[in-house]
Structures are given as C-alpha cells and as structure tokens.
C-alpha cells in the first residue's frame, strides 16, 4: 500500500485528473482544492499580489500503480514545464 500526494498549480488540475481517471479507472483520491504556499520560484497565496493557488491530491493505492502515476505526472510536467508539479509517494512501513 502506498500514499500518493501530488501538489501542483491549480491550472494543471483538469488535465491531471483526466489522465489519472483515463489511465487508472479505479483510482480513488481526495482533492484539497485550495492550497497556499511558497515554492522554489514563487508564492501561491491567492491574493492580489500572488494570485495563483495550488491543490493537493491524496490517494491510497496498491504498490502496482506507483509507476503508472509517476508516468502520468511526468507527462503533465512535460506538457506544462513552467508549472510547479510535485509527486510524493510514501510506502507502507510493513511492506
């Protein structure tokens, strides 16, 4: 069992979700639609100075989907090279 966390600019959300759901029909997730913070290059605060925002996607899945999710995220990064997109995968301690 793995925990998948994807933190990315709000602008890539529709494309990411469409690809995850198309490639992994049984992929279940929770989306936190509004996340503020500071990345390497800029702030995402949703205000008049720093208007952009991020989202956080969290999913629990079998180990077998890890490579497919990583492949989808790589594709999104190539398609949107200037947007911040990060994938984190945490493995079950007992695995």
mmCIF file of C-alpha atoms in Angstrom:
data_model
loop_
_atom_site.group_PDB
_atom_site.id
_atom_site.type_symbol
_atom_site.label_atom_id
_atom_site.label_comp_id
_atom_site.label_asym_id
_atom_site.label_seq_id
_atom_site.Cartn_x
_atom_site.Cartn_y
_atom_site.Cartn_z
ATOM 1 C CA UNK A 1 0.000 0.000 0.000
ATOM 2 C CA UNK A 2 1.269 3.477 -0.884
ATOM 3 C CA UNK A 3 0.150 7.014 -0.188
ATOM 4 C CA UNK A 4 0.346 9.305 -3.194
ATOM 5 C CA UNK A 5 0.497 13.075 -2.771
ATOM 6 C CA UNK A 6 0.511 15.427 -5.729
ATOM 7 C CA UNK A 7 0.905 19.147 -5.105
ATOM 8 C CA UNK A 8 0.574 21.322 -8.177
ATOM 9 C CA UNK A 9 -0.584 24.598 -9.627
ATOM 10 C CA UNK A 10 -4.362 24.821 -9.955
ATOM 11 C CA UNK A 11 -4.007 25.302 -13.725
ATOM 12 C CA UNK A 12 -2.957 21.668 -14.325
ATOM 13 C CA UNK A 13 -5.742 20.109 -12.235
ATOM 14 C CA UNK A 14 -8.209 19.291 -15.062
ATOM 15 C CA UNK A 15 -5.511 17.722 -17.238
ATOM 16 C CA UNK A 16 -4.034 15.708 -14.366
ATOM 17 C CA UNK A 17 -7.402 14.344 -13.227
ATOM 18 C CA UNK A 18 -8.454 13.486 -16.785
ATOM 19 C CA UNK A 19 -5.260 11.496 -17.317
ATOM 20 C CA UNK A 20 -5.381 9.719 -13.952
ATOM 21 C CA UNK A 21 -9.002 8.690 -14.433
ATOM 22 C CA UNK A 22 -8.462 7.615 -18.061
ATOM 23 C CA UNK A 23 -5.384 5.511 -17.315
ATOM 24 C CA UNK A 24 -6.440 4.220 -13.882
ATOM 25 C CA UNK A 25 -10.251 3.821 -13.921
ATOM 26 C CA UNK A 26 -10.363 2.543 -10.319
ATOM 27 C CA UNK A 27 -8.100 5.312 -8.965
ATOM 28 C CA UNK A 28 -9.717 6.819 -5.860
ATOM 29 C CA UNK A 29 -8.485 10.108 -4.453
ATOM 30 C CA UNK A 30 -9.245 13.111 -2.297
ATOM 31 C CA UNK A 31 -8.572 16.584 -3.608
ATOM 32 C CA UNK A 32 -7.918 19.607 -1.430
ATOM 33 C CA UNK A 33 -8.756 22.304 -3.971
ATOM 34 C CA UNK A 34 -7.096 25.324 -2.397
ATOM 35 C CA UNK A 35 -3.571 25.184 -1.010
ATOM 36 C CA UNK A 36 -1.414 28.225 -0.302
ATOM 37 C CA UNK A 37 2.340 28.197 -0.017
ATOM 38 C CA UNK A 38 5.732 29.062 -1.347
ATOM 39 C CA UNK A 39 7.567 27.041 -3.947
ATOM 40 C CA UNK A 40 11.066 27.348 -5.311
ATOM 41 C CA UNK A 41 10.178 30.127 -7.747
ATOM 42 C CA UNK A 42 7.106 31.889 -6.380
ATOM 43 C CA UNK A 43 4.375 32.183 -3.817
ATOM 44 C CA UNK A 44 0.877 30.775 -4.341
ATOM 45 C CA UNK A 45 -1.262 32.803 -1.942
ATOM 46 C CA UNK A 46 -4.450 33.525 -3.876
ATOM 47 C CA UNK A 47 -4.280 37.259 -3.183
ATOM 48 C CA UNK A 48 -3.828 40.332 -5.372
ATOM 49 C CA UNK A 49 -0.035 40.182 -5.097
ATOM 50 C CA UNK A 50 0.370 36.411 -5.564
ATOM 51 C CA UNK A 51 -2.920 35.342 -7.210
ATOM 52 C CA UNK A 52 -2.130 31.737 -8.087
ATOM 53 C CA UNK A 53 -3.046 28.776 -5.870
ATOM 54 C CA UNK A 54 -2.140 25.111 -5.633
ATOM 55 C CA UNK A 55 -4.152 21.982 -4.980
ATOM 56 C CA UNK A 56 -3.251 18.808 -3.107
ATOM 57 C CA UNK A 57 -4.352 15.376 -4.289
ATOM 58 C CA UNK A 58 -4.074 12.444 -1.879
ATOM 59 C CA UNK A 59 -4.656 8.798 -2.749
ATOM 60 C CA UNK A 60 -4.038 5.413 -1.203
ATOM 61 C CA UNK A 61 -3.378 2.632 -3.692
ATOM 62 C CA UNK A 62 -1.667 -0.678 -4.294
ATOM 63 C CA UNK A 63 2.053 -0.566 -4.988
ATOM 64 C CA UNK A 64 1.335 -1.668 -8.566
ATOM 65 C CA UNK A 65 0.004 1.764 -9.595
ATOM 66 C CA UNK A 66 3.082 3.733 -8.478
ATOM 67 C CA UNK A 67 4.890 3.600 -11.825
ATOM 68 C CA UNK A 68 1.758 4.497 -13.795
ATOM 69 C CA UNK A 69 1.064 7.530 -11.578
ATOM 70 C CA UNK A 70 4.704 8.620 -11.918
ATOM 71 C CA UNK A 71 4.431 8.267 -15.704
ATOM 72 C CA UNK A 72 1.271 10.406 -15.781
ATOM 73 C CA UNK A 73 2.884 13.098 -13.614
ATOM 74 C CA UNK A 74 5.973 13.121 -15.878
ATOM 75 C CA UNK A 75 3.679 13.616 -18.878
ATOM 76 C CA UNK A 76 1.916 16.547 -17.173
ATOM 77 C CA UNK A 77 5.287 18.084 -16.260
ATOM 78 C CA UNK A 78 6.393 17.876 -19.900
ATOM 79 C CA UNK A 79 3.138 19.408 -21.090
ATOM 80 C CA UNK A 80 3.291 22.231 -18.504
ATOM 81 C CA UNK A 81 7.025 22.797 -17.922
ATOM 82 C CA UNK A 82 6.655 26.131 -16.112
ATOM 83 C CA UNK A 83 4.053 24.977 -13.573
ATOM 84 C CA UNK A 84 5.091 23.565 -10.232
ATOM 85 C CA UNK A 85 4.123 19.893 -10.010
ATOM 86 C CA UNK A 86 5.438 17.575 -7.304
ATOM 87 C CA UNK A 87 4.745 13.905 -6.682
ATOM 88 C CA UNK A 88 5.434 12.264 -3.336
ATOM 89 C CA UNK A 89 4.979 8.541 -2.702
ATOM 90 C CA UNK A 90 5.087 7.118 0.803
ATOM 91 C CA UNK A 91 5.414 3.362 1.253
ATOM 92 C CA UNK A 92 3.762 1.282 3.951
ATOM 93 C CA UNK A 93 6.193 0.678 6.799
ATOM 94 C CA UNK A 94 5.343 -3.032 6.898
ATOM 95 C CA UNK A 95 5.898 -3.598 3.191
#
